Short mmCIF file of C-alpha atoms in Angstrom, two decimals:
data_model
loop_
_atom_site.label_atom_id
_atom_site.label_comp_id
_atom_site.label_asym_id
_atom_site.label_seq_id
_atom_site.Cartn_x
_atom_site.Cartn_y
_atom_site.Cartn_z
CA UNK A 1 80.41 79.97 81.70
CA UNK A 2 83.51 77.82 81.97
CA UNK A 3 82.90 74.13 81.36
CA UNK A 4 85.95 73.16 83.35
CA UNK A 5 86.51 75.89 85.88
CA UNK A 6 89.83 75.60 87.85
CA UNK A 7 89.13 74.14 91.20
CA UNK A 8 90.22 76.34 94.09
CA UNK A 9 89.88 74.79 97.47
CA UNK A 10 88.92 77.40 100.05
CA UNK A 11 89.90 76.97 103.64
CA UNK A 12 87.67 78.17 106.46
CA UNK A 13 89.81 78.91 109.50
CA UNK A 14 86.90 79.38 111.77
CA UNK A 15 85.82 75.73 111.48
CA UNK A 16 87.94 72.71 112.37
CA UNK A 17 87.41 69.10 111.90
CA UNK A 18 88.05 66.31 114.49
CA UNK A 19 91.70 66.11 113.41
CA UNK A 20 92.25 69.80 114.44
CA UNK A 21 92.98 70.85 110.76
CA UNK A 22 90.91 73.47 108.99
CA UNK A 23 88.04 71.81 107.26
CA UNK A 24 87.75 72.19 103.54
CA UNK A 25 84.75 73.66 101.78
CA UNK A 26 83.54 74.48 98.34
CA UNK A 27 82.32 77.80 96.90
CA UNK A 28 79.25 77.34 94.70
CA UNK A 29 77.12 79.96 92.90
CA UNK A 30 73.77 78.90 91.21
CA UNK A 31 71.31 81.20 89.63
CA UNK A 32 69.40 82.63 86.63
CA UNK A 33 69.62 86.03 84.94
CA UNK A 34 68.26 87.96 82.07
CA UNK A 35 70.41 86.15 79.56
CA UNK A 36 69.51 82.57 80.62
CA UNK A 37 65.92 82.77 81.86
CA UNK A 38 62.89 84.82 80.53
CA UNK A 39 60.94 86.93 82.95
CA UNK A 40 58.27 84.25 83.23
CA UNK A 41 60.83 82.08 85.06
CA UNK A 42 62.67 84.89 86.92
CA UNK A 43 59.51 86.29 88.59
CA UNK A 44 58.67 82.84 89.92
CA UNK A 45 62.14 82.75 91.71
CA UNK A 46 62.02 86.45 92.74
CA UNK A 47 62.22 87.06 96.48
CA UNK A 48 60.65 90.38 97.77
CA UNK A 49 62.70 92.23 100.36
CA UNK A 50 60.31 91.32 103.20
CA UNK A 51 61.04 87.58 102.67
CA UNK A 52 64.79 87.76 101.92
CA UNK A 53 65.95 87.16 105.45
CA UNK A 54 63.65 84.10 105.83
CA UNK A 55 64.89 82.68 102.53
CA UNK A 56 68.57 83.09 103.50
CA UNK A 57 67.94 81.44 106.93
CA UNK A 58 66.27 78.53 105.27
CA UNK A 59 69.21 78.28 102.82
CA UNK A 60 71.88 78.04 105.38
CA UNK A 61 70.01 75.49 107.46
CA UNK A 62 70.23 73.04 104.65
CA UNK A 63 72.62 70.16 105.40
CA UNK A 64 76.05 70.78 104.05
CA UNK A 65 75.54 74.55 103.55
CA UNK A 66 77.84 76.56 105.87
CA UNK A 67 77.25 80.04 104.64
CA UNK A 68 74.83 81.62 102.03
CA UNK A 69 73.81 84.80 100.29
CA UNK A 70 70.90 85.42 97.95
CA UNK A 71 70.90 88.26 95.41
CA UNK A 72 67.42 88.89 94.04
CA UNK A 73 66.87 91.73 91.55
CA UNK A 74 64.69 92.29 88.51
CA UNK A 75 67.30 90.69 86.25
CA UNK A 76 68.78 87.91 88.42
CA UNK A 77 68.27 85.54 91.29
CA UNK A 78 71.54 84.08 92.52
CA UNK A 79 72.43 81.79 95.41
CA UNK A 80 76.06 82.07 96.62
CA UNK A 81 76.98 79.20 99.01
CA UNK A 82 79.89 77.88 100.84
CA UNK A 83 79.36 74.20 101.11
CA UNK A 84 80.93 71.45 103.22
CA UNK A 85 83.11 69.53 100.83
CA UNK A 86 82.71 66.38 102.82
CA UNK A 87 78.82 66.59 102.41
CA UNK A 88 78.20 65.03 98.99
CA UNK A 89 74.49 66.03 99.03
CA UNK A 90 75.04 69.70 99.75
CA UNK A 91 74.46 70.84 96.11
CA UNK A 92 71.63 68.44 95.67
CA UNK A 93 70.00 70.00 98.81
CA UNK A 94 70.49 73.46 97.27
CA UNK A 95 68.68 72.26 94.14
CA UNK A 96 65.85 70.74 96.19
CA UNK A 97 65.59 74.08 98.05
CA UNK A 98 65.05 75.91 94.75
CA UNK A 99 62.17 73.56 93.87
CA UNK A 100 60.52 73.35 97.28
CA UNK A 101 60.90 76.87 98.54
CA UNK A 102 59.53 78.39 95.30
CA UNK A 103 57.21 75.54 94.50
CA UNK A 104 58.67 75.17 91.02
CA UNK A 105 58.96 71.91 89.16
CA UNK A 106 62.51 70.94 88.36
CA UNK A 107 61.85 70.90 84.63
CA UNK A 108 60.74 74.54 84.74
CA UNK A 109 63.81 75.98 86.31
CA UNK A 110 66.83 73.64 85.71
CA UNK A 111 67.26 74.29 82.00
CA UNK A 112 67.79 78.01 82.79
CA UNK A 113 70.18 77.59 85.76
CA UNK A 114 73.98 78.33 85.61
CA UNK A 115 76.43 77.06 88.16
CA UNK A 116 79.87 78.45 88.93
CA UNK A 117 82.41 76.98 91.32
CA UNK A 118 85.49 78.23 93.09
CA UNK A 119 87.51 80.60 90.84
CA UNK A 120 84.71 81.04 88.33
CA UNK A 121 82.21 81.81 91.14
CA UNK A 122 84.58 84.50 92.42
CA UNK A 123 84.92 85.97 88.90
CA UNK A 124 81.14 86.02 88.40
CA UNK A 125 80.57 87.63 91.71
CA UNK A 126 83.11 90.38 90.98
CA UNK A 127 81.60 90.92 87.48
CA UNK A 128 78.06 91.24 88.96
CA UNK A 129 79.13 93.85 91.58
CA UNK A 130 80.97 95.76 88.98
CA UNK A 131 77.92 95.81 86.67
CA UNK A 132 79.67 93.89 83.84
CA UNK A 133 76.98 91.25 83.97
CA UNK A 134 74.03 93.69 83.98
CA UNK A 135 71.46 94.15 81.24
CA UNK A 136 72.63 97.83 81.22
CA UNK A 137 76.40 97.50 81.58
CA UNK A 138 77.68 100.15 84.02
CA UNK A 139 74.40 100.86 85.80
CA UNK A 140 75.13 101.70 89.42
CA UNK A 141 72.08 100.07 91.09
CA UNK A 142 73.38 96.55 91.13
CA UNK A 143 76.29 97.32 93.58
CA UNK A 144 73.67 98.69 96.07
CA UNK A 145 71.52 95.66 95.55
CA UNK A 146 74.36 93.26 96.27
CA UNK A 147 75.26 95.34 99.37
CA UNK A 148 71.72 95.11 100.58
CA UNK A 149 71.76 91.26 100.05
CA UNK A 150 75.05 91.11 101.93
CA UNK A 151 73.59 93.17 104.84
CA UNK A 152 70.60 90.89 105.17
CA UNK A 153 72.79 87.74 105.13
CA UNK A 154 75.05 89.19 107.68
CA UNK A 155 72.23 90.27 109.89
CA UNK A 156 70.90 86.63 110.09
CA UNK A 157 74.50 85.22 110.58
CA UNK A 158 74.62 83.51 107.16
CA UNK A 159 78.02 84.98 106.08
CA UNK A 160 81.26 84.33 108.04
CA UNK A 161 84.83 83.45 107.44
CA UNK A 162 84.59 82.73 103.72
CA UNK A 163 81.80 84.79 102.16
CA UNK A 164 82.35 87.83 104.39
CA UNK A 165 85.89 88.74 103.05
CA UNK A 166 84.83 87.54 99.50
CA UNK A 167 81.94 90.08 99.46
CA UNK A 168 84.23 92.77 100.85
CA UNK A 169 86.72 92.20 98.09
CA UNK A 170 83.86 92.32 95.50
CA UNK A 171 82.84 95.65 96.69
CA UNK A 172 86.47 96.92 96.55
CA UNK A 173 86.73 95.51 92.92
CA UNK A 174 83.57 97.36 91.93
CA UNK A 175 84.97 100.57 93.44
CA UNK A 176 88.19 100.12 91.53
CA UNK A 177 86.26 99.53 88.28
CA UNK A 178 84.27 102.71 88.78
CA UNK A 179 87.35 104.65 89.62
CA UNK A 180 89.70 103.47 86.94
CA UNK A 181 87.32 103.19 83.96
CA UNK A 182 84.65 105.41 82.46
CA UNK A 183 81.98 102.59 82.48
CA UNK A 184 79.83 104.45 84.84
CA UNK A 185 80.41 107.90 83.37
CA UNK A 186 76.89 108.44 82.07
CA UNK A 187 73.81 107.92 84.19
CA UNK A 188 72.55 104.81 82.39
CA UNK A 189 70.17 102.52 84.19
CA UNK A 190 67.09 100.34 83.71
CA UNK A 191 65.08 103.38 84.53
CA UNK A 192 66.83 105.56 81.96
CA UNK A 193 66.44 102.87 79.28
CA UNK A 194 62.74 102.67 80.06
CA UNK A 195 62.49 106.36 79.47
CA UNK A 196 64.56 106.11 76.33
CA UNK A 197 62.12 103.47 75.11
CA UNK A 198 59.10 105.72 75.86
CA UNK A 199 60.83 108.56 73.90
CA UNK A 200 61.40 106.15 70.95
CA UNK A 201 57.70 105.10 71.02
CA UNK A 202 56.38 108.66 70.87
CA UNK A 203 59.29 110.46 69.12
CA UNK A 204 59.09 113.05 71.81
CA UNK A 205 57.78 113.12 75.41
CA UNK A 206 56.80 116.78 75.24
CA UNK A 207 53.14 117.24 76.12
CA UNK A 208 52.95 113.63 77.49
CA UNK A 209 51.52 112.70 80.87
CA UNK A 210 53.50 109.96 82.64
CA UNK A 211 52.35 107.83 85.61
CA UNK A 212 55.06 106.50 87.89
CA UNK A 213 53.75 103.58 90.05
CA UNK A 214 56.08 102.78 92.92
CA UNK A 215 58.27 105.16 94.88
CA UNK A 216 61.46 103.31 94.93
CA UNK A 217 64.87 104.19 93.47
CA UNK A 218 63.79 103.25 89.96
CA UNK A 219 60.95 105.66 90.05
CA UNK A 220 63.20 108.44 91.29
CA UNK A 221 65.74 107.79 88.43
CA UNK A 222 62.92 107.52 85.78
CA UNK A 223 61.55 110.95 86.93
CA UNK A 224 64.90 112.55 86.48
CA UNK A 225 65.08 111.31 82.90
CA UNK A 226 61.41 112.18 82.16
CA UNK A 227 62.08 115.76 83.10
CA UNK A 228 65.14 115.85 80.81
CA UNK A 229 63.03 114.45 78.01
CA UNK A 230 60.32 117.19 78.40
CA UNK A 231 57.47 115.24 79.93
CA UNK A 232 54.63 117.81 80.77
CA UNK A 233 53.00 116.00 83.67
CA UNK A 234 54.28 113.43 85.96
CA UNK A 235 51.87 111.43 88.26
CA UNK A 236 53.08 109.46 91.24
CA UNK A 237 51.36 106.63 92.97
CA UNK A 238 52.53 104.40 95.82
CA UNK A 239 50.95 102.20 98.52
CA UNK A 240 52.42 104.50 101.01
CA UNK A 241 51.24 107.95 100.14
CA UNK A 242 54.05 109.59 102.07
CA UNK A 243 56.57 108.07 99.92
CA UNK A 244 54.73 109.13 96.77
CA UNK A 245 54.63 112.68 98.14
CA UNK A 246 58.40 112.51 98.84
CA UNK A 247 59.10 111.52 95.21
CA UNK A 248 56.77 114.15 93.83
CA UNK A 249 58.55 116.77 96.03
CA UNK A 250 61.93 115.76 94.74
CA UNK A 251 60.63 115.90 91.13
CA UNK A 252 59.25 119.37 91.80
CA UNK A 253 62.65 120.43 93.10
CA UNK A 254 64.45 119.01 89.95
CA UNK A 255 61.99 120.89 87.82
CA UNK A 256 62.66 124.16 89.63
CA UNK A 257 66.37 123.69 89.43
CA UNK A 258 66.13 122.99 85.60
CA UNK A 259 64.06 126.15 85.02
CA UNK A 260 66.42 128.20 87.13
CA UNK A 261 69.39 126.95 84.91
CA UNK A 262 67.39 127.23 81.71
CA UNK A 263 64.53 129.76 81.46
CA UNK A 264 63.47 128.12 78.21
CA UNK A 265 63.00 124.68 79.77
CA UNK A 266 59.53 123.20 79.38
CA UNK A 267 57.44 123.45 82.52
CA UNK A 268 56.38 120.19 84.07
CA UNK A 269 53.83 119.62 86.82
CA UNK A 270 53.67 116.86 89.43
CA UNK A 271 50.80 115.28 91.15
CA UNK A 272 50.29 112.55 93.73
CA UNK A 273 47.63 109.98 92.94
CA UNK A 274 46.12 108.22 96.02
CA UNK A 275 46.78 104.50 95.59
CA UNK A 276 43.19 103.55 96.12
CA UNK A 277 42.30 105.75 93.11
CA UNK A 278 45.07 104.22 90.90
CA UNK A 279 42.67 102.50 88.49
CA UNK A 280 40.32 105.48 88.26
CA UNK A 281 43.14 107.87 87.51
CA UNK A 282 45.61 105.78 85.56
CA UNK A 283 43.74 106.48 82.26
CA UNK A 284 44.95 110.04 82.43
CA UNK A 285 48.54 108.91 81.56
CA UNK A 286 49.90 108.29 78.07
CA UNK A 287 52.75 106.25 79.59
CA UNK A 288 52.64 104.17 82.83
CA UNK A 289 55.98 103.04 84.18
CA UNK A 290 55.69 100.55 87.01
CA UNK A 291 58.33 99.37 89.43
CA UNK A 292 56.61 98.03 92.61
CA UNK A 293 57.29 95.02 94.80
CA UNK A 294 53.83 93.62 94.36
CA UNK A 295 53.63 89.88 94.11
CA UNK A 296 50.46 90.08 91.79
CA UNK A 297 49.45 92.17 88.83
CA UNK A 298 48.27 95.72 89.57
CA UNK A 299 46.93 96.09 86.03
CA UNK A 300 44.79 93.44 84.36
CA UNK A 301 43.46 93.14 80.80
CA UNK A 302 40.08 94.41 82.05
CA UNK A 303 41.67 97.52 83.43
CA UNK A 304 43.22 98.12 80.02
CA UNK A 305 39.86 97.94 78.30
CA UNK A 306 38.40 100.53 80.70
CA UNK A 307 41.34 102.84 80.30
CA UNK A 308 40.92 102.81 76.51
CA UNK A 309 37.23 103.63 76.79
CA UNK A 310 37.93 106.63 79.03
CA UNK A 311 40.73 107.74 76.70
CA UNK A 312 38.40 107.47 73.59
CA UNK A 313 40.87 104.89 72.23
CA UNK A 314 43.93 107.01 72.43
CA UNK A 315 46.84 104.58 72.77
CA UNK A 316 48.31 103.90 76.15
CA UNK A 317 51.84 102.41 76.84
CA UNK A 318 52.90 100.42 79.84
CA UNK A 319 56.56 99.95 80.59
CA UNK A 320 56.80 97.40 83.32
CA UNK A 321 60.23 97.15 84.92
CA UNK A 322 59.02 95.16 88.02
CA UNK A 323 59.76 91.54 88.69
CA UNK A 324 57.33 89.91 89.45
CA UNK A 325 55.53 91.89 86.76
CA UNK A 326 52.90 94.59 87.62
CA UNK A 327 51.10 94.38 84.40
CA UNK A 328 49.23 91.33 83.08
CA UNK A 329 50.90 90.36 79.73
CA UNK A 330 47.32 89.71 78.40
CA UNK A 331 46.82 93.56 78.40
CA UNK A 332 48.85 93.51 75.04
CA UNK A 333 45.78 91.91 73.49
CA UNK A 334 43.75 94.97 74.17
CA UNK A 335 43.82 97.07 71.01
CA UNK A 336 45.42 100.40 71.82
CA UNK A 337 47.31 99.05 74.90
CA UNK A 338 51.09 98.32 74.49
CA UNK A 339 53.01 96.61 77.22
CA UNK A 340 56.78 96.37 77.43
CA UNK A 341 58.35 94.34 80.24
CA UNK A 342 61.93 94.43 81.37
CA UNK A 343 63.06 91.76 78.89
CA UNK A 344 61.83 94.07 76.14
CA UNK A 345 64.31 96.71 77.21
CA UNK A 346 67.30 94.50 76.25
CA UNK A 347 67.31 95.68 72.61
CA UNK A 348 67.46 99.36 73.78
CA UNK A 349 70.14 98.48 76.35
CA UNK A 350 72.19 96.71 73.62
CA UNK A 351 72.93 100.14 72.02
CA UNK A 352 74.44 101.35 75.34
CA UNK A 353 76.68 98.25 75.51
CA UNK A 354 78.10 98.96 72.14
CA UNK A 355 79.03 102.47 73.26
CA UNK A 356 80.84 101.11 76.25
CA UNK A 357 82.77 98.20 74.75
CA UNK A 358 86.16 99.82 75.24
CA UNK A 359 85.53 100.63 78.87
CA UNK A 360 83.99 97.17 79.38
CA UNK A 361 87.20 95.56 78.17
CA UNK A 362 89.29 97.68 80.57
CA UNK A 363 86.90 96.72 83.45
CA UNK A 364 87.17 93.01 82.60
CA UNK A 365 90.94 93.27 82.71
CA UNK A 366 90.68 94.73 86.27
CA UNK A 367 88.38 91.79 87.27
CA UNK A 368 90.73 89.29 85.87
CA UNK A 369 93.65 90.77 87.77
CA UNK A 370 91.58 90.89 91.04
CA UNK A 371 90.47 87.28 90.66
CA UNK A 372 94.09 86.26 90.34
CA UNK A 373 95.08 88.33 93.46
CA UNK A 374 92.20 86.85 95.42
CA UNK A 375 93.19 83.37 94.38
CA UNK A 376 96.73 83.91 95.52
CA UNK A 377 95.43 85.32 98.88
CA UNK A 378 93.37 82.13 99.41
CA UNK A 379 96.25 79.93 98.48
CA UNK A 380 98.43 81.79 101.01
CA UNK A 381 95.66 81.10 103.61
CA UNK A 382 95.80 77.42 102.76
CA UNK A 383 99.61 77.32 103.26
CA UNK A 384 99.44 78.86 106.72
CA UNK A 385 99.01 75.58 108.68
CA UNK A 386 101.87 73.94 106.78
CA UNK A 387 104.11 76.94 107.32
CA UNK A 388 103.36 77.18 110.99
CA UNK A 389 104.06 73.42 111.38
CA UNK A 390 107.40 73.82 109.48
CA UNK A 391 108.43 76.71 111.62
CA UNK A 392 107.38 74.98 114.85
CA UNK A 393 109.35 71.91 113.97
CA UNK A 394 112.48 73.97 113.10
CA UNK A 395 112.21 76.00 116.34
CA UNK A 396 112.07 72.73 118.25
CA UNK A 397 115.21 71.42 116.56
CA UNK A 398 117.04 74.74 117.23
CA UNK A 399 116.03 74.60 120.96
CA UNK A 400 117.14 70.92 121.15
CA UNK A 401 120.49 71.76 119.67
CA UNK A 402 121.07 74.66 121.95
CA UNK A 403 120.13 72.50 124.84
CA UNK A 404 122.71 69.85 123.79
CA UNK A 405 125.49 72.54 123.44
CA UNK A 406 124.50 74.16 126.83
CA UNK A 407 127.54 72.94 128.79
CA UNK A 408 129.90 74.08 125.94
CA UNK A 409 128.18 77.57 126.00
CA UNK A 410 128.26 77.82 129.79
CA UNK A 411 131.36 80.06 129.81
CA UNK A 412 129.75 82.58 127.46
CA UNK A 413 128.56 85.91 128.76
CA UNK A 414 124.84 86.79 128.62
CA UNK A 415 125.58 89.09 125.66
CA UNK A 416 127.45 86.31 123.79
CA UNK A 417 124.60 83.78 124.52
CA UNK A 418 122.08 86.29 123.16
CA UNK A 419 124.33 86.67 120.08
CA UNK A 420 124.34 82.82 119.53
CA UNK A 421 120.54 82.66 119.93
CA UNK A 422 120.11 85.49 117.48
CA UNK A 423 122.54 83.78 115.03
CA UNK A 424 120.72 80.45 115.14
CA UNK A 425 117.41 82.12 114.73
CA UNK A 426 118.63 83.89 111.64
CA UNK A 427 120.18 80.85 110.16
CA UNK A 428 116.93 78.84 110.74
CA UNK A 429 114.85 81.60 109.10
CA UNK A 430 117.10 81.74 106.04
CA UNK A 431 117.17 77.91 105.65
CA UNK A 432 113.32 77.90 105.84
CA UNK A 433 112.72 80.83 103.59
CA UNK A 434 112.94 78.92 100.24
CA UNK A 435 110.53 76.21 101.55
CA UNK A 436 107.99 78.82 102.87
CA UNK A 437 108.12 80.62 99.46
CA UNK A 438 107.52 77.29 97.75
CA UNK A 439 104.57 76.48 99.99
CA UNK A 440 102.89 79.87 99.33
CA UNK A 441 103.29 79.44 95.58
CA UNK A 442 102.35 75.82 95.50
CA UNK A 443 99.48 75.21 93.03
CA UNK A 444 96.36 73.10 93.63
#
């Protein structure tokens, strides 16, 4: 974070003040992520998909907040706002929103918050969309998550003349990073890191039974890596059984394809577990990977004790990549139960970051260049009113001089008058050109 980020005043053409000039605003991004806040804080700020639209509506109805966007993932919760610069309490209202909407005391969240303004906010947004600020650098899921957040904000009318083009540029920057670097060349994600952790725990996943709880993208990605690592049986459970069956079917297709390409590949079976039987059946699994959107724990310490009894004390590992967490951290106190949450994956993810350092540097250079280009674009927008006024004044003077010379030009033919008109227009444009260029380059 920059302690003194360069101020970049952003104009919002769609809104005008009483004077008729475009009103000024301020771009502010406030949030927490996996580097500034532990999961205990992030899960209290987490917004499930079903409540995201309501949260965005509440945000943009705060006094002084013109536009807003909320990005809520397992590793970050960020509030991107375009605030009325003339409203001194806009940022204070944003902070109050954090405390009141999430019912969190200020002292619990403020030490973990970061705040970026103007240019630095733009840079941060570009880095997030490009997966340079992710726990697993280069993972592709974050771009989809930012796009989903944008879609919700747009649906409720929370993004307009400032955030809309900014988000569109962020998506373009992310695409450029993917195209021009190898940062996303290998299929690394939170799910793949979770499977990698499971492999490190057991040494090998061959002969192991794995239970996937949740039928979202994370489960689908985890299944793909589990098959590659030789898991023998994959159980799938989800509140909606049709989704669980869909994931199980996709896994079965992947297994068939793998065996077709490699006759020596280890066979793997799949099975759907009815969600109402989750606690009765979960003890069959050596490894449980959870990634649901539940707002309360699915597995408690008491569940862990029962699982171990049924397993005759054979160890059981839980890899919880959900935020809020699906597994009660207290289950770690049950002898034979081992719980790893998403923050525990950071050490495994660090190894991937070291491998990608060169590509990350190239991606950062692209982001820096794109931030500069976007700043120049915004400054050119700021200069438009002044340029228009300059051109209008010059045209008025040109017309006035032509009117004064009208009698002297009366003997000219229409073609000659047109030539004089064209000549004066050309001279005016050439005289204005240096001033227009200077206005477009003029710093803050």
